[in-house]
Coordinates of C-alpha atoms in Angstrom, one line a residue:
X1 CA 112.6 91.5 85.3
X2 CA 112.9 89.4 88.3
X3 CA 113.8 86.5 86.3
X4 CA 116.7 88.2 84.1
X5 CA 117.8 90.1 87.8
X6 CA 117.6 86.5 89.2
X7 CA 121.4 84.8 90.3
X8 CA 121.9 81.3 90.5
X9 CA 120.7 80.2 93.7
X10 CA 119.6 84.2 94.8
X11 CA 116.7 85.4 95.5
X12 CA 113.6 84.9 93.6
X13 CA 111.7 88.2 93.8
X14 CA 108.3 86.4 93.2
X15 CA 107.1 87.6 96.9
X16 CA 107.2 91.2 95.7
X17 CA 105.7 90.1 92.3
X18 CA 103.0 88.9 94.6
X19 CA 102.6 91.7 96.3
X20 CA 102.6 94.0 92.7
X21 CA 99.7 91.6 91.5
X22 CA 97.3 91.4 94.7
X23 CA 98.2 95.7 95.1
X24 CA 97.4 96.0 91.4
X25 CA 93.4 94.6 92.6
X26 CA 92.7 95.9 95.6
X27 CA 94.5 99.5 95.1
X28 CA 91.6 99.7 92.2
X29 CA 88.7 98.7 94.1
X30 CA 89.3 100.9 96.9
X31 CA 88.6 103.5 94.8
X32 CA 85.0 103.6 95.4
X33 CA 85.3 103.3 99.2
X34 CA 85.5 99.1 99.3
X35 CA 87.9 97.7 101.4
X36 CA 88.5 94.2 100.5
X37 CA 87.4 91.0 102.1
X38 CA 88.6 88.4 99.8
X39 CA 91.4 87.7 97.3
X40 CA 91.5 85.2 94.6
X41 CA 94.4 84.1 92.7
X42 CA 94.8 82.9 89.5
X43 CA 98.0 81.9 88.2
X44 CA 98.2 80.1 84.7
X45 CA 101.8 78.6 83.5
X46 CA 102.6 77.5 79.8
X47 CA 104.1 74.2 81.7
X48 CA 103.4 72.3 85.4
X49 CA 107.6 72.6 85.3
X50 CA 107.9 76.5 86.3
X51 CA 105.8 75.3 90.1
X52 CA 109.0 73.0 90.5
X53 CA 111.1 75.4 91.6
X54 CA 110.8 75.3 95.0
X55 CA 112.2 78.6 95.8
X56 CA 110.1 80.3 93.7
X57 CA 106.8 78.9 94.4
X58 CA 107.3 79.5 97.8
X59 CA 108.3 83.0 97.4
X60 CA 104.8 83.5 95.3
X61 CA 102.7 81.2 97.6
X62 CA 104.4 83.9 101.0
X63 CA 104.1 86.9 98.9
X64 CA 100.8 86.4 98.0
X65 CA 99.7 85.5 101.7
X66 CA 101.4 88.4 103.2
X67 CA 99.8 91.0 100.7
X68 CA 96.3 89.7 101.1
X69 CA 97.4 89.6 104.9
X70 CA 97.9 93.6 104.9
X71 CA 95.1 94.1 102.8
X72 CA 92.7 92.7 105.7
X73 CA 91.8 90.4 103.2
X74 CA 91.3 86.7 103.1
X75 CA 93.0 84.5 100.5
X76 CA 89.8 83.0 99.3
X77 CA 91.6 80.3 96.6
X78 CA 91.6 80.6 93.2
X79 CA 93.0 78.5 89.9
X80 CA 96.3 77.2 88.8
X81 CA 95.8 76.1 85.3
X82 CA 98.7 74.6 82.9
X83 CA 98.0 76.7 79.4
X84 CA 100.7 74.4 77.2
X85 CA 100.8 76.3 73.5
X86 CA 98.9 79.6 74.7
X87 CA 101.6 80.4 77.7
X88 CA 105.4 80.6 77.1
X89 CA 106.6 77.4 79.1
X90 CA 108.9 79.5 81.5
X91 CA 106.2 82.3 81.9
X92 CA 103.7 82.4 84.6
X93 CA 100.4 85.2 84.0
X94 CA 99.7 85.9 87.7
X95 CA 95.8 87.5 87.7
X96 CA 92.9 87.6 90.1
X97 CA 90.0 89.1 91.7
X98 CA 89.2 90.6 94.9
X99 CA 85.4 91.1 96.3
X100 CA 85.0 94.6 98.7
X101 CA 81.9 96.0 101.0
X102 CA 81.2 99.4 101.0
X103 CA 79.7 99.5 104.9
X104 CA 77.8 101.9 105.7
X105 CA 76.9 102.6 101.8
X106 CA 77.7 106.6 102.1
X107 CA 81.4 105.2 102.0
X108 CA 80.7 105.0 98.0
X109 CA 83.1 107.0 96.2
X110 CA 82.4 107.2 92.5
X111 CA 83.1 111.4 92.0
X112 CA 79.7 113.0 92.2
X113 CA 80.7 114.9 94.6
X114 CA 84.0 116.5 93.1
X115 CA 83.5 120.2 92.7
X116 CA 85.7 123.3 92.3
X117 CA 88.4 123.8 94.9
X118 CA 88.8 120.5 96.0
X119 CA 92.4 119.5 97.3
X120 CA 94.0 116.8 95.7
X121 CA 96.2 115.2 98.1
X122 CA 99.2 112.8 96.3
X123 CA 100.5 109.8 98.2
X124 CA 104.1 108.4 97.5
X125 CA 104.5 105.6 95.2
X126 CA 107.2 102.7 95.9
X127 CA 108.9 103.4 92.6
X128 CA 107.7 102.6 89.0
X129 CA 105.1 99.7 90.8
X130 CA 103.7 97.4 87.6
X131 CA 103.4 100.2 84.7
X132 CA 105.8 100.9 82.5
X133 CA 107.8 97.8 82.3
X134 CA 108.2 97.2 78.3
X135 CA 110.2 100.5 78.2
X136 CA 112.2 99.3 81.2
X137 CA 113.0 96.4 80.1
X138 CA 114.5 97.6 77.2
X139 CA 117.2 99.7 78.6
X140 CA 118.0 96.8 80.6
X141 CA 118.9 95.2 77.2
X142 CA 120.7 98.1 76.3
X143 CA 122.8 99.0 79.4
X144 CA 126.0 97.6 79.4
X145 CA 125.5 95.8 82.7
X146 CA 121.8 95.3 82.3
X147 CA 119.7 95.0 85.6
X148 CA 123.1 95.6 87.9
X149 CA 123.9 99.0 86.5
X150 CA 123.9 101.1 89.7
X151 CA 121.4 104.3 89.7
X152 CA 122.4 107.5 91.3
X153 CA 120.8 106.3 94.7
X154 CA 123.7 103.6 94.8
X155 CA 120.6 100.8 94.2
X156 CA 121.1 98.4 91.3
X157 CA 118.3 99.0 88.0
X158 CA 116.7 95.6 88.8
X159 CA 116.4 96.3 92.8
X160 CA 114.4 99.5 92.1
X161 CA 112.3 98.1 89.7
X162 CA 111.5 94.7 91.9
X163 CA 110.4 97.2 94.8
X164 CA 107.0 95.7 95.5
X165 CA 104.2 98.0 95.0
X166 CA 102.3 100.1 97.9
X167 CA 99.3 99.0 99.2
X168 CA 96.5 101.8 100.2
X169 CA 94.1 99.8 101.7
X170 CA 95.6 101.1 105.6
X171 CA 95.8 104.4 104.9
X172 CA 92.2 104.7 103.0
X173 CA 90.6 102.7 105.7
X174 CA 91.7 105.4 108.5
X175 CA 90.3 108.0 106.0
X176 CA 87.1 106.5 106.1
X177 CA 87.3 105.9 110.0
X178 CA 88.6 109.8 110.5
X179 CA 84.7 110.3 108.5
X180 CA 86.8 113.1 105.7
X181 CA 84.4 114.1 103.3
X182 CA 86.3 111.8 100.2
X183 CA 84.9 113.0 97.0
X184 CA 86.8 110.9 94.6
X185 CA 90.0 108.6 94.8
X186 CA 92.6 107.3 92.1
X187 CA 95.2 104.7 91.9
X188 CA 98.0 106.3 89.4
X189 CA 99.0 103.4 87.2
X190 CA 99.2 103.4 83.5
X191 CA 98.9 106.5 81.8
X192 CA 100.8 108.3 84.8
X193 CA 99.3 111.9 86.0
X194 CA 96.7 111.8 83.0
X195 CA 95.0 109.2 85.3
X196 CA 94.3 112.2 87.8
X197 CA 91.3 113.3 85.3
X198 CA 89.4 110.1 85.3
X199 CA 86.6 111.1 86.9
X200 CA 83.5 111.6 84.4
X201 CA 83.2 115.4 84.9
X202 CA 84.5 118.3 83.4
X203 CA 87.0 119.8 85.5
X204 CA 90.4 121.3 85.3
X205 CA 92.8 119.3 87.9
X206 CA 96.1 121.6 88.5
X207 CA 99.3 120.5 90.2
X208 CA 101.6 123.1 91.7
X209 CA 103.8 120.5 93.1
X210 CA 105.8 117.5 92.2
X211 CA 107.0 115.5 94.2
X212 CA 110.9 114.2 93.4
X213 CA 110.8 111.2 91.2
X214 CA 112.8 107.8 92.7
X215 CA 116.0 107.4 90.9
X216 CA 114.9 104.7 88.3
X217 CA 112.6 107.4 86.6
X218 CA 115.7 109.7 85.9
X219 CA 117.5 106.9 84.5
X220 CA 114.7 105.9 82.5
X221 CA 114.8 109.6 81.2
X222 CA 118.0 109.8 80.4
X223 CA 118.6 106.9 78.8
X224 CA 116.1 106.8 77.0
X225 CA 115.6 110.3 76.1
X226 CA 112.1 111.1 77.2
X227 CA 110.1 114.5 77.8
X228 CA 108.9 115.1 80.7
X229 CA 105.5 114.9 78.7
X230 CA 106.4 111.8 78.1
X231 CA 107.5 110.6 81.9
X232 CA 104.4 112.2 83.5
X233 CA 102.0 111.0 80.6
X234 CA 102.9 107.9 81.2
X235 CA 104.7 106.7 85.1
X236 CA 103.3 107.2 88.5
X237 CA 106.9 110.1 88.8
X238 CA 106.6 109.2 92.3
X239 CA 102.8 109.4 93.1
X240 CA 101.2 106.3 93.1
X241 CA 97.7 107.2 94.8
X242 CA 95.4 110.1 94.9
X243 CA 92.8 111.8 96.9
X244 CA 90.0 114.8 96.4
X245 CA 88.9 116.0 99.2
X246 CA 87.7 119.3 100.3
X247 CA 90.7 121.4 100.4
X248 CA 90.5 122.2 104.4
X249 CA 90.6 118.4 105.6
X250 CA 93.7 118.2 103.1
X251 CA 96.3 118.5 105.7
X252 CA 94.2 115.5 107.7
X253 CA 94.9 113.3 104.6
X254 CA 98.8 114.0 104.9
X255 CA 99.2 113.1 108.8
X256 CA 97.1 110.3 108.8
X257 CA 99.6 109.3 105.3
X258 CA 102.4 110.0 107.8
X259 CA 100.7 107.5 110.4
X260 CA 100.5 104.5 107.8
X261 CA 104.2 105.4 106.8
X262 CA 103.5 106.8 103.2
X263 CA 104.4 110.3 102.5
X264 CA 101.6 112.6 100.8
X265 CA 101.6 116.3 99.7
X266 CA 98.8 118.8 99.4
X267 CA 99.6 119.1 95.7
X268 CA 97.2 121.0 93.8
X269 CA 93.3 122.0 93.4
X270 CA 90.0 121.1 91.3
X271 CA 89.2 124.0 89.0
X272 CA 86.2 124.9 86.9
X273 CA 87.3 124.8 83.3
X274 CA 87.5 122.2 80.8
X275 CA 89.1 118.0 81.7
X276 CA 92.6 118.7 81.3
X277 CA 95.7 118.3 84.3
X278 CA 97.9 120.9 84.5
X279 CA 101.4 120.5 85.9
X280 CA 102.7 124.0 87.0
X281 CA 106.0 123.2 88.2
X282 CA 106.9 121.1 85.0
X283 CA 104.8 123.5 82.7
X284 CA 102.7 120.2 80.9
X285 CA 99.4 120.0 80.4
X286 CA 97.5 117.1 79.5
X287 CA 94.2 117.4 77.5
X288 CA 91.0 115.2 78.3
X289 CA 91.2 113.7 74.8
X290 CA 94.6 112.3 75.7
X291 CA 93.2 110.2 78.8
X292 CA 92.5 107.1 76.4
X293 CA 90.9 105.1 79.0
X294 CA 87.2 104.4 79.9
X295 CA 85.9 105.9 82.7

């Protein structure tokens, strides 16, 4: 995207693209109460070429910095390797790795403590964040002024879906430092709200709110003529980050949200019953079967 949105001489885009790619690592190893204390990189291109531009690398070498920066991480080094015949020459696979403490060890979070009643707090995405993207892409292709076609909230297509993904790592460290009772965490990536029933028990996860999607997911809809099945199978819908907590510290998890700057919603409740989410307002349901992912 950022490459096809890219003008002659115009911004890059590969700091946010740094940003997606370190958020996409730590975002999933705070999940089990680690923060993160060091960042690797590993960036392989098809040819030594793409590093020439300048701009670019710079933009990926700041981006990159920054994120690990707000992560309270350290950039600990990594690998640039040249993959000539395996990677496209004007392609670069950004990867890496991230190493986290969990100090003192109760901060483990791995959802044997989830029970019935349980709040289940949701905590604003940045947009679609790095899911989704294949579909996207295509109705670029398809628009008649591909990534400059204006959405209803008067940003261009390619601007919303360059918005650099939100980092949790703030927010979940003042959760553990307010001492809340965190019984299980999820970062909501691919396979959109399905992802809130991850966790390895048997429970019935019901939403009776939604909050309002960020304008790139109703042009996705619309243009390419998507359920809402289909939408909150499949994108974050505005949610990028979850917590279960018990349901009377729920409020806590909202105002310290507020404090890091995210918004977050007391959005629904952990039933007895059997794995399945259940989105009230939007009247889907999602069966455990249709999760697809190990957990």
């Amino acid at each position: 995207v950022a490459n096809a949105f890219r003008t002659k001489g115009g911004k890059s885009y590969y700091d946010q693209i740094a940003q997606d790619t370190v958020a996409m690592i730590v975002n999933d190893l705070i999940v089990v109460g680690a923060l993160p204390q060091v960042v690797n990189a590993y960036w392989a291109v098809g040819d030594s070429a793409w590093l020439s531009d300048e701009a670019r690398s710079s933009d990926l070498i700041k981006g990159w910095a920054a994120a690990c920066q707000e992560s309270g991480a350290a950039w600990g080094g990594g690998e640039t390797p040249t993959l000539v015949g395996t990677i496209a020459p004007d392609t670069i696979d950004l990867a890496g790795s991230a190493i986290g403490i969990i100090n003192p060890k109760e901060r483990l979070v791995l959802g044997d403590k989830l029970a019935a009643g349980d709040a289940i707090v949701l905590i604003e995405s940045s947009g679609i964040h790095a899911n989704g993207l294949t579909l996207a892409r295509k109705l670029a292709d398809q628009a008649p002024d591909g990534y400059h076609t204006k959405l209803a909230d008067g940003r261009s297509y390619g601007q919303a879906l360059l918005a650099p993904t939100h980092l949790y790592i703030k927010l979940v460290r003042s959760l553990m430092e307010a001492k809340l009772d965190l019984h299980y965490m999820v970062n909501i990536t691919g396979h959109g709200w399905r992802k809130l029933m991850r966790a390895n028990q048997d429970f019935k996860y019901v939403m009776n709110f939604v909050p309002k999607p960020q304008a790139e997911f109703d042009f996705i809809q619309k243009q390419s003529g998507s359920s809402d099945e289909d939408m909150y199978g499949n994108f974050n819908m505005g949610a990028g980050f979850a917590v279960y907590l018990p349901a009377n510290q729920a409020a806590q998890v909202v105002k310290l949200a507020k404090a890091a700057g995210l918004k977050a919603w007391d959005a629904g409740r952990v039933l007895s019953g059997p794995k399945q989410v259940v989105i009230e307002p939007k009247g889907l349901s999602f069966s455990g079967d249709s999760l697809g992912v190990r957990s």
